[in-house]
XYZ file of C-alpha atoms in Angstrom:
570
model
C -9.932 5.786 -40.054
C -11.424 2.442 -40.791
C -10.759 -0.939 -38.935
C -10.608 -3.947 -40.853
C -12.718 -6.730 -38.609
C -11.541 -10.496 -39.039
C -11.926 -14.034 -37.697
C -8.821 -13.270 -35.540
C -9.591 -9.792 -34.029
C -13.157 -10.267 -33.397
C -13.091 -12.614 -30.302
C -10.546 -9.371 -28.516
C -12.994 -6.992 -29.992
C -16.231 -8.723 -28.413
C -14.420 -8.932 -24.950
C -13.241 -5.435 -25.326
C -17.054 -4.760 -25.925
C -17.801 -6.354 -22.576
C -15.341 -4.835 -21.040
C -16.722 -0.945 -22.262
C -19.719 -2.195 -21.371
C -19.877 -3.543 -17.763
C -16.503 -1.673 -16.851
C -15.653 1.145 -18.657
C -18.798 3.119 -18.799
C -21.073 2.989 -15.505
C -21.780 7.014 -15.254
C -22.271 9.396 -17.983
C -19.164 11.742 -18.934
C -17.272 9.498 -17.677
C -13.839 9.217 -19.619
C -11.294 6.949 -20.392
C -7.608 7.228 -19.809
C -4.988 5.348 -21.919
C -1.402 4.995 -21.032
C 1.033 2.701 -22.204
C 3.841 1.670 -19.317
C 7.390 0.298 -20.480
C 9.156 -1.273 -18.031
C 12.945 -0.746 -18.271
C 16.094 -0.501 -16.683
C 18.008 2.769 -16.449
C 20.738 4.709 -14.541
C 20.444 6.816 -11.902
C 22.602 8.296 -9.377
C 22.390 8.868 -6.090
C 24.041 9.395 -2.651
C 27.274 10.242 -5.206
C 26.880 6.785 -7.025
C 25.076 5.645 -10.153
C 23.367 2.671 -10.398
C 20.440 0.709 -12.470
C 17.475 0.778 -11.494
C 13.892 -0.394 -12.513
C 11.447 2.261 -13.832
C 8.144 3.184 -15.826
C 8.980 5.272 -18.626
C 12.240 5.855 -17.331
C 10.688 8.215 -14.899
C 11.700 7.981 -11.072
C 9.322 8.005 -9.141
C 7.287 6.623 -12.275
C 3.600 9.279 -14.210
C 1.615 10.519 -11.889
C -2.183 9.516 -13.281
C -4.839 12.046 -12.984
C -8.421 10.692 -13.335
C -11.589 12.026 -12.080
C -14.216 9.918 -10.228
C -15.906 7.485 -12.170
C -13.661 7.733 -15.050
C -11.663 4.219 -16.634
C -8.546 3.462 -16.744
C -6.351 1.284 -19.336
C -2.714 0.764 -19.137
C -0.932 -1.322 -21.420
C 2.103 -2.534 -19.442
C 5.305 -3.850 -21.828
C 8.089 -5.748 -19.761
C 11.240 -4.764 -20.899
C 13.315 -5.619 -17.894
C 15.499 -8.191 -17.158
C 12.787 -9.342 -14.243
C 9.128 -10.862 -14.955
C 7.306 -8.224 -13.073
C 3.090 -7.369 -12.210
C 1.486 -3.801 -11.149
C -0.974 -3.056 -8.277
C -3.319 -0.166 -8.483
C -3.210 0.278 -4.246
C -6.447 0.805 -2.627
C -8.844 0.964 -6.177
C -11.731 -1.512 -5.274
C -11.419 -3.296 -8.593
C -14.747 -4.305 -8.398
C -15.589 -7.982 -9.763
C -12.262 -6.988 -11.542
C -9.450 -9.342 -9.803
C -7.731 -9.598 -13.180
C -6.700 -5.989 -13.053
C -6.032 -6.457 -9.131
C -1.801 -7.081 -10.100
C -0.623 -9.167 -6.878
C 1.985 -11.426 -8.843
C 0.320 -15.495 -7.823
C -2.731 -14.330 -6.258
C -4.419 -12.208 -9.249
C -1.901 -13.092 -11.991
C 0.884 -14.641 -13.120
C 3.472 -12.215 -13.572
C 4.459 -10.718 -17.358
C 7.254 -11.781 -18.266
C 10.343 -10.391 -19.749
C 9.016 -9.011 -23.119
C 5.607 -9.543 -22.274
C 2.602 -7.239 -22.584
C -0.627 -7.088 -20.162
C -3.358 -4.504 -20.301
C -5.096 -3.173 -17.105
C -8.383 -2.233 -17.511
C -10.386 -1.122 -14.873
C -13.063 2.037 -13.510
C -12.484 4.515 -10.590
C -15.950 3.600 -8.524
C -16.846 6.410 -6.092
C -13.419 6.812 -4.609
C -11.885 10.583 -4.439
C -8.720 11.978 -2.999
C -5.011 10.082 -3.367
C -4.634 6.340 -4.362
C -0.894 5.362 -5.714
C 0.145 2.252 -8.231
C 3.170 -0.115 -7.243
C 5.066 -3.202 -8.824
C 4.290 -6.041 -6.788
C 6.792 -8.943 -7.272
C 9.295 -9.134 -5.058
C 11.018 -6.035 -4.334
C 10.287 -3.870 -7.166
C 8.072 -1.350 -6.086
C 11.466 0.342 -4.592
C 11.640 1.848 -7.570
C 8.268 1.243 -9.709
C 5.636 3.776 -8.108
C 4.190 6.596 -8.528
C 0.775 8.546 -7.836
C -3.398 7.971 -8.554
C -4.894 10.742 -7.998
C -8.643 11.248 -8.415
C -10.531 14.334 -8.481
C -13.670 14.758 -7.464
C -16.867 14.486 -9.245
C -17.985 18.071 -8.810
C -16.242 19.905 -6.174
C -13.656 19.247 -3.478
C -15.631 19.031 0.503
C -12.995 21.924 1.411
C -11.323 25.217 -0.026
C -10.495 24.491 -3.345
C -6.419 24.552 -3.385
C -4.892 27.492 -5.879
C -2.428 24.109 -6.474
C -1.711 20.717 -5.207
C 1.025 18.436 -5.568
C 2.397 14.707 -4.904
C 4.811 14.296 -2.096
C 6.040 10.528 -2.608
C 8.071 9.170 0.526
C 10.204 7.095 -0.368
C 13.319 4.547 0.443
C 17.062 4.388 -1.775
C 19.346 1.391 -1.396
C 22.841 1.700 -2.479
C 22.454 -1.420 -4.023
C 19.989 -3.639 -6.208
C 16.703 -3.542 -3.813
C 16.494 -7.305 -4.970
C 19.812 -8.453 -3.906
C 18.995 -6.837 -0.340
C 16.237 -8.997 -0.009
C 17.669 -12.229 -1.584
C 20.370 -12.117 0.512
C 18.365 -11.636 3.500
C 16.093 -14.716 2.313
C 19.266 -16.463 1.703
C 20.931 -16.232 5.210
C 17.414 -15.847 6.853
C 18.879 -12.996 8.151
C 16.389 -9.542 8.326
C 17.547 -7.075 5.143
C 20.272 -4.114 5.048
C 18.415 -0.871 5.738
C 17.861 1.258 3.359
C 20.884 4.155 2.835
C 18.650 6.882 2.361
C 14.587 8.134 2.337
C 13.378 10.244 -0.694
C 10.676 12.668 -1.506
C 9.890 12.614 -5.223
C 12.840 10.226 -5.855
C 15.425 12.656 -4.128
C 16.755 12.122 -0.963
C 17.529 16.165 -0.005
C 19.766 18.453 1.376
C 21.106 16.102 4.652
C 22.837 13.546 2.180
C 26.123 13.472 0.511
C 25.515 14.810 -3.186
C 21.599 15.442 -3.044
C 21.224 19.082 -2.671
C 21.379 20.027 -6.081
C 18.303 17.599 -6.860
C 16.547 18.246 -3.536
C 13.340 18.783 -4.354
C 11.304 22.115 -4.550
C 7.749 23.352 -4.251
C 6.789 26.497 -5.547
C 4.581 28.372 -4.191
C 3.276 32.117 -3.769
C 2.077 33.759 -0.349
C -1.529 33.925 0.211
C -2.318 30.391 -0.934
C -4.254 27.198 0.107
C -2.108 24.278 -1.086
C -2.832 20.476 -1.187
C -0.506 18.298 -0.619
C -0.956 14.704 -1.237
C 1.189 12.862 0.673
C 1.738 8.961 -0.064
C 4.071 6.126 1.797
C 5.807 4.260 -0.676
C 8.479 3.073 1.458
C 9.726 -0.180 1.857
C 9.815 -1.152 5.484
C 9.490 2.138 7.672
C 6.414 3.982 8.509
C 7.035 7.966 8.127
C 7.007 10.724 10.402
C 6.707 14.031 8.290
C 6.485 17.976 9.269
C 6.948 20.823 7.613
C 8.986 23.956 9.466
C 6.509 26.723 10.761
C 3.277 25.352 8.763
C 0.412 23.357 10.323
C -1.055 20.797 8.300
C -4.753 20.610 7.780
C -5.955 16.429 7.475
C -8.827 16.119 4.528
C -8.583 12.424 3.473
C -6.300 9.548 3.710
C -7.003 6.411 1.479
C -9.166 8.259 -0.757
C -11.586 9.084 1.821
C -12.357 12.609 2.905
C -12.080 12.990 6.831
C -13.278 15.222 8.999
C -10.304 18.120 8.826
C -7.979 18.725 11.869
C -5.002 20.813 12.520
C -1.712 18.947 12.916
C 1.970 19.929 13.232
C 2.956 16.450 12.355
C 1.100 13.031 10.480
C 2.353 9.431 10.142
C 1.786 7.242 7.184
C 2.599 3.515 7.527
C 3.994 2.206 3.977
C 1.311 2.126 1.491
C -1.193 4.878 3.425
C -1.575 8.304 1.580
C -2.610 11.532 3.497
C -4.387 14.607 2.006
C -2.945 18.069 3.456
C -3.616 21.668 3.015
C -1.943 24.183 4.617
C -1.825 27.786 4.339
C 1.272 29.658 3.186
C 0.935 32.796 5.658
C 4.550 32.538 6.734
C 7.239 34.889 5.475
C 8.282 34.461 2.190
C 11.450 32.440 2.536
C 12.271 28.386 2.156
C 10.866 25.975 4.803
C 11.674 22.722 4.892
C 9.674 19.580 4.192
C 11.261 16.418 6.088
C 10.032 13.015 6.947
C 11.904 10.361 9.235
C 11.430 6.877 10.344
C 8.581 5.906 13.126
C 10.582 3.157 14.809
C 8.328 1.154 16.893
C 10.590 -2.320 17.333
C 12.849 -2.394 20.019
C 16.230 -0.196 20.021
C 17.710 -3.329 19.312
C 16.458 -3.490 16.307
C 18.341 -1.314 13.882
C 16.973 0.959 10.906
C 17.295 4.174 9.005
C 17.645 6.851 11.267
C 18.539 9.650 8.509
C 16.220 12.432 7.390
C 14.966 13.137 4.165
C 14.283 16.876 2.639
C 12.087 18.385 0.116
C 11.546 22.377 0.251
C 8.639 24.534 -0.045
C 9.681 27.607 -1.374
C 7.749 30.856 -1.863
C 7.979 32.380 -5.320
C 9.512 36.118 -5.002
C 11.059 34.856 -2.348
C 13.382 38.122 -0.869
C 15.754 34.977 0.760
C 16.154 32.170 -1.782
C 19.777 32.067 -0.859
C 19.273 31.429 2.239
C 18.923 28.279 3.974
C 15.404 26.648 4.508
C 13.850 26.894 7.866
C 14.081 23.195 9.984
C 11.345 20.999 10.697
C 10.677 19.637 13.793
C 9.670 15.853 13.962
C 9.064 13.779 17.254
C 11.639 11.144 17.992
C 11.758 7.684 16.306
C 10.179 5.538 18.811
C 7.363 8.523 19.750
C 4.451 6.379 20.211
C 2.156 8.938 21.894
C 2.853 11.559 18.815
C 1.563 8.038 16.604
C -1.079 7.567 18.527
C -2.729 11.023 18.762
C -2.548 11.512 14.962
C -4.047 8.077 14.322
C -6.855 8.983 16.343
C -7.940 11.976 14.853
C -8.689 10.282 11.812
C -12.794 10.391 11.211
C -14.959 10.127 8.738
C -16.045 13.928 7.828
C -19.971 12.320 9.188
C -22.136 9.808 10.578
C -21.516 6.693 8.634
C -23.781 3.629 8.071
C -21.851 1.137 9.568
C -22.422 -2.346 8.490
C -24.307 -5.094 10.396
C -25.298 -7.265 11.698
C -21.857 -9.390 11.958
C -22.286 -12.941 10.297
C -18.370 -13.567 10.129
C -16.206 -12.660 13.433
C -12.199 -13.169 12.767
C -9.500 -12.989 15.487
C -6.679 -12.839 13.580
C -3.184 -12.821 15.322
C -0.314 -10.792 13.329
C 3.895 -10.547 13.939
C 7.362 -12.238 13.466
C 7.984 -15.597 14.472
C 11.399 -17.803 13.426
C 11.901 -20.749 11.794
C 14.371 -23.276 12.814
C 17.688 -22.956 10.571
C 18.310 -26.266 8.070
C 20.534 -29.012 9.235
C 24.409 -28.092 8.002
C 23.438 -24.847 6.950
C 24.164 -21.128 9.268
C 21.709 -18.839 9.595
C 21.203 -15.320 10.398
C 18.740 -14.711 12.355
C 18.481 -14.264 16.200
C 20.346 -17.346 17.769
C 21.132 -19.148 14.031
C 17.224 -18.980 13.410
C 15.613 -18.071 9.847
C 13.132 -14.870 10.158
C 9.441 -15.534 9.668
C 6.257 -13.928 9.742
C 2.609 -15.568 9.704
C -1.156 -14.964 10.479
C -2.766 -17.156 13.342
C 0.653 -19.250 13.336
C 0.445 -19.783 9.538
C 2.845 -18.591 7.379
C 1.702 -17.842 3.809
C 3.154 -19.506 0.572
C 2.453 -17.709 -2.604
C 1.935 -20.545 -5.339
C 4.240 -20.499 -8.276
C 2.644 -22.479 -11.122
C -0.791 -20.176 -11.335
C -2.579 -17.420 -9.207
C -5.286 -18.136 -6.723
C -7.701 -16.271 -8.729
C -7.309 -18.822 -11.675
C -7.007 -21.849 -9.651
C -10.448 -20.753 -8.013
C -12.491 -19.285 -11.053
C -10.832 -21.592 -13.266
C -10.328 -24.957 -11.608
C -9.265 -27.985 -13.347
C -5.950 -30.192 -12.977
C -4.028 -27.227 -12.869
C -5.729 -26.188 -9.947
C -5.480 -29.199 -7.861
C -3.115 -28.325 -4.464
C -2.864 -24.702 -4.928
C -4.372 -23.690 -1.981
C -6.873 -24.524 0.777
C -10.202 -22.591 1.840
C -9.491 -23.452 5.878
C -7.304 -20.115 7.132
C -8.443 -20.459 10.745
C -10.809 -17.698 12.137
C -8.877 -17.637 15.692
C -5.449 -18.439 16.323
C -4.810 -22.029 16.853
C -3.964 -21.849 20.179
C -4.625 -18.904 22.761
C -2.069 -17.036 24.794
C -0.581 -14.101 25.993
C 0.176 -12.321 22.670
C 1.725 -9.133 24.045
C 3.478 -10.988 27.093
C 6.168 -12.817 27.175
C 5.253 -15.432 23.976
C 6.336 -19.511 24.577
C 9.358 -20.289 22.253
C 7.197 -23.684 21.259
C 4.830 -20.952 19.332
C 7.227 -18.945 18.054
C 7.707 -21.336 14.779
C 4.402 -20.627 12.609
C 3.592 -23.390 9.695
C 3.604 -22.470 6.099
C 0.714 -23.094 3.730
C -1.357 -21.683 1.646
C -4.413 -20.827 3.400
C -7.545 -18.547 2.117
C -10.304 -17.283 4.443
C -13.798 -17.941 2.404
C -16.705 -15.903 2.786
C -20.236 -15.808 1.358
C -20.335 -12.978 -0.915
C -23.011 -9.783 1.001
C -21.484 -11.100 4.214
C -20.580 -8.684 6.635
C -17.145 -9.163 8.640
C -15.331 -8.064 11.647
C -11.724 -8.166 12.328
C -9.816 -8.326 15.555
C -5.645 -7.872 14.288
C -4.250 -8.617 17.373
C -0.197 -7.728 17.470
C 2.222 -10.118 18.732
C 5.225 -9.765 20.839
C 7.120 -13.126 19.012
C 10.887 -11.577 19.110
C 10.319 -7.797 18.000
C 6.517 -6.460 18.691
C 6.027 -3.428 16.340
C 3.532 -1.591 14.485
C 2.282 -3.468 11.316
C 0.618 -1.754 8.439
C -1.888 -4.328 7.295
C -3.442 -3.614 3.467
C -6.637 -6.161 2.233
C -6.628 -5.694 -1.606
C -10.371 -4.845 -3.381
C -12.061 -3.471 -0.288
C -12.048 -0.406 1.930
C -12.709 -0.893 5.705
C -14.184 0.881 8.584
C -11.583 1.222 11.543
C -13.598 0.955 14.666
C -11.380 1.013 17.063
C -7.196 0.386 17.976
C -5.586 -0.089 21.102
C -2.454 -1.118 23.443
C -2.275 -4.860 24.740
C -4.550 -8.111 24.221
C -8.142 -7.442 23.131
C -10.861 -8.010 25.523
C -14.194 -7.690 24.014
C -16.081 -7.327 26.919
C -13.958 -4.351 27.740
C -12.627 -3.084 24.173
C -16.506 -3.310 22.552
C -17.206 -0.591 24.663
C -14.506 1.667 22.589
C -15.900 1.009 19.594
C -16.588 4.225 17.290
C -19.870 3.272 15.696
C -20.777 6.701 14.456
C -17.941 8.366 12.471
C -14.962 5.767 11.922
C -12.402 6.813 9.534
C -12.627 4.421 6.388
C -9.143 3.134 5.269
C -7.219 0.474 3.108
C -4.284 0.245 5.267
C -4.330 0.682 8.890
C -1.636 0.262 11.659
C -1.914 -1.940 14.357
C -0.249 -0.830 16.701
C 3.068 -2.514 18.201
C 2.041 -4.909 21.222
C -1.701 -3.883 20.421
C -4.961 -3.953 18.307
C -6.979 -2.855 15.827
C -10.603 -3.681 14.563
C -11.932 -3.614 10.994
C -15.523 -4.341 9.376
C -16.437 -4.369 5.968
C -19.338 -5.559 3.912
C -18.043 -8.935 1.435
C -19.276 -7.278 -1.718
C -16.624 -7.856 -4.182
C -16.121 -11.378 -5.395
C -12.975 -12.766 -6.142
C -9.660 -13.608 -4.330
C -8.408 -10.777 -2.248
C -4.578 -10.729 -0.292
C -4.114 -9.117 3.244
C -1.000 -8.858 3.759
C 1.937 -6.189 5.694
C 2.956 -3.839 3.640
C 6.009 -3.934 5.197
C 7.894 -5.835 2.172
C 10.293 -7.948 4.054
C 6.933 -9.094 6.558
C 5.156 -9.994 3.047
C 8.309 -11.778 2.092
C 8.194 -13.536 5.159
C 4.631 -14.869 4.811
C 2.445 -12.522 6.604
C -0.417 -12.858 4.593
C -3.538 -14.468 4.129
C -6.306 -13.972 1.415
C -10.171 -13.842 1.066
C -12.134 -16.043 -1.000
C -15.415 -14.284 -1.472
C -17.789 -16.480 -3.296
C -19.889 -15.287 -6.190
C -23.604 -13.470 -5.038
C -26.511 -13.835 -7.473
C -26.513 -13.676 -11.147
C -23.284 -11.423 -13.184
C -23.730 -8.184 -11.023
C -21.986 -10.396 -7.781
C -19.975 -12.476 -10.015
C -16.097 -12.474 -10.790
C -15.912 -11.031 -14.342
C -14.106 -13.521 -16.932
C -10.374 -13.328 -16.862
C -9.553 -11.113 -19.962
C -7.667 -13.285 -23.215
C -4.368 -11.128 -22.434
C -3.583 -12.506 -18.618
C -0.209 -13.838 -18.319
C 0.726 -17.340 -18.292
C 3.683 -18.603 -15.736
């Protein structure tokens, strides 16, 4: 084969260079995965009723990518729906890499319909279960699927005779983006969803879903991974599986230190490595996940169960029916607790210090005042809301806060401000009963800056503004030590004390828990801008967010990498 060079091609071909260079190549062997992504509409049907829905390939939930440690990765995304849409790659580091980050207005303008955008970007020492999402709006209900990255050289544990992805998911009847519009329209909190899924299906306990339900083969005698990842929509999971313990390895692509569990939780964009040991009799047991409802039993949501079955090849009894599962109740707070907590790092870590940036960083609902002659439909004619230290985040809409920041100029001029408080505005009784006069946050666009090498620690402190419950909070382009999490207002004279300073699990997501706490540190060594956000969709949606603006270090090794000629416009 033989490639014709010209004046056109060669300023691509030079930044493709760079990017094999400083990207694609860091460690020997390393290899490099192509894929190309089409992004299309197609019908499904579920529950007993088709519908359109957004996929990758036309697969639901969308490939499963296999990579190994250290290998690249480039995807070549083409938008053929009717909706401008962007990809995340949830919990890869991305680092100096932004551009490939996906956040639609904070990394990139979205693609458009009948655009094209390639990803490019390298797995850096990161192991075990990562997943990729859409992330405009509400897409990802339907555009996900798994990352999965093997080890090196060998896994820390058994090596499994086979492994597979168990995606939790959530089904609306409907268009996902209607739900949400509507809600944003009437300010109103969204329908819940009509049904959880494993794999796309949601299982035997729903009207025409058995057929479809899906199954795990396996044979007696066997270690089995399974790698379990939250892609729901608003709901953090309970899952069990009938008469099998569960084994903990890893969660965010970390390994942990392995304990035996009858149950875990995974708050929506958390993953969870498993084994467990088929040593039952051969028959059908089922797999089932439910909702961990932490709001108040006002609040309503999905209280169905969804199904997947692990079924043992040879299997004397495959007509008969699987085995139950037995899953604590919705609001079981202990069972969340207990399994959160026995999440460690597999050994002593090197935990970073000292502390030059110290955040107290308040998290929850709050409502906004509904518009002159208009209803709303919120709590007493109110508009929902959601902020960070009493500000509620506004994505921009013209550019993304990585371009406005690397690139400056006119363009750039009012995007966004570099003065996100580092403690709430104004002190109070968080998890008490909370003032109506601070229950209406402020909207802006406000990014937390930090001096690239810096090391910072994180107070999330929960909030009791209407509903308290548990938030899953995601920061994009790091990984974070969890030190400590607990009920109530922090106290650091007292809560210091709690601190796990020698094994801390390391995470991307963590819960903090409803009308509690949790603390984070992590080192500032990836440049760029960064979101934290809920990963609760209609919380994002709602503007509880902020982002980090880490400055460049010294020379190109701490700097932002140029944006590649390919990034979408608006």
């Amino acid at each position: 084969m033989v490639m014709e060079f010209t004046n056109k091609t060669m300023p691509c071909l030079l930044f493709y260079c760079f990017i094999c260079f400083s990207i694609l190549f860091p460690l020997a062997n390393a290899e490099v995965h192509y894929h190309d992504f089409i992004v299309r509409a197609k019908s499904v049907k579920r529950l007993c009723k088709t519908r359109e829905i957004i996929t990758v390939n036309g697969q639901f939930p969308g490939p499963t990518l296999q990579v190994r440690n250290g290998d690249s990765l480039v995807i070549r995304v083409v938008n053929h729906a009717k909706y401008n849409v962007t990809l995340h790659w949830h919990g890869v580091r991305q680092m100096r890499n932004g551009w490939a980050d996906g956040p639609a207005y904070v990394t990139q303008c979205p693609i458009q319909q009948g655009g094209i955008y390639t990803y490019r970007f390298t797995i850096e020492d990161q192991e075990g279960t990562l997943w990729w999402h859409a992330h405009v709006s509400w897409l990802r209900a339907t555009v996900y699927g798994a990352l999965i990255i093997l080890p090196r050289e060998n896994y820390p544990y058994p090596k499994p005779h086979r492994e597979f992805p168990v995606i939790l998911g959530e089904w609306w009847n409907k268009n996902p983006l209607d739900v949400i519009r509507q809600a944003l329209k009437t300010g109103a909190a969204p329908n819940v969803s009509d049904a959880f899924t494993i794999n796309g299906q949601p299982g035997d306990l729903y009207r025409c879903s058995s057929k479809e339900t899906t199954t795990f083969l396996v044979t007696a005698g066997e270690t089995v991974l399974l790698r379990f990842i939250n892609a729901a929509m608003e709901n953090e999971l309970f899952v069990a599986i009938a008469d099998h313990d569960m084994t903990v390895v890893g969660a965010d692509a970390s390994y942990t230190k392995p304990f035996t569990t009858s149950i875990i939780l995974l708050g929506p964009g958390q993953t969870t490595d498993v084994l467990i040991q088929t040593n039952q009799p051969p028959g059908r047991y089922y797999i089932a996940a439910h909702a961990y409802h932490s709001a108040p039993p006002s609040v309503t949501f999905d209280n169905t169960t969804t199904t997947a079955i692990l079924d043992y090849i040879h299997n004397p009894k495959s007509a008969t029916s699987p085995k139950l599962a037995s899953l604590p109740v919705f609001n079981d707070t202990a069972a969340a607790a207990a399994f959160t907590a026995g999440i460690k790092s597999p050994a002593p870590v090197q935990i970073p210090s000292p502390v030059d940036n110290h955040l107290f960083v308040t998290v929850g609902l709050g409502l906004f005042d509904c518009p002159r002659n208009k209803r709303c439909g919120g709590p007493n004619g109110t508009r929902f809301a959601a902020s960070m230290n009493n500000f509620s985040f506004v994505l921009p809409s013209r550019t993304s806060l990585l371009q406005a920041s690397e690139l400056g100029g006119p363009a750039a001029t009012g995007v966004f401000t570099a003065d996100f408080p580092a403690s709430p505005p104004m002190h109070f009784d968080y998890t008490g009963n909370v003032s109506r006069s601070l229950w209406q946050p402020i909207r802006a666009t406000k990014l937390y800056p930090i001096k690239f090498g810096s090391v910072v620690e994180m107070v999330l402190q929960g909030t009791n503004i209407f509903a308290a419950e548990e938030h899953p909070m995601h920061i994009h382009g790091y990984e974070f030590y969890v030190l400590a999490t607990g009920k109530g207002n922090f106290d650091a004279r007292r809560d210091s004390r709690r601190f796990n300073l020698v094994d801390p699990p390391r995470r991307n997501t963590i819960g903090v828990p409803q009308k509690g706490w949790a603390v984070i540190r992590f080192t500032a060594d990836n440049p760029g801008v960064w979101l934290m956000h809920c990963h609760i969709d209609s919380h994002l949606t709602w503007g509880l967010a902020t982002a980090f603006l880490v400055s460049n270090g010294v020379g190109e090794s701490e700097s932002t990498l140029p944006p590649p000629p390919d990034l979408p416009t608006c």
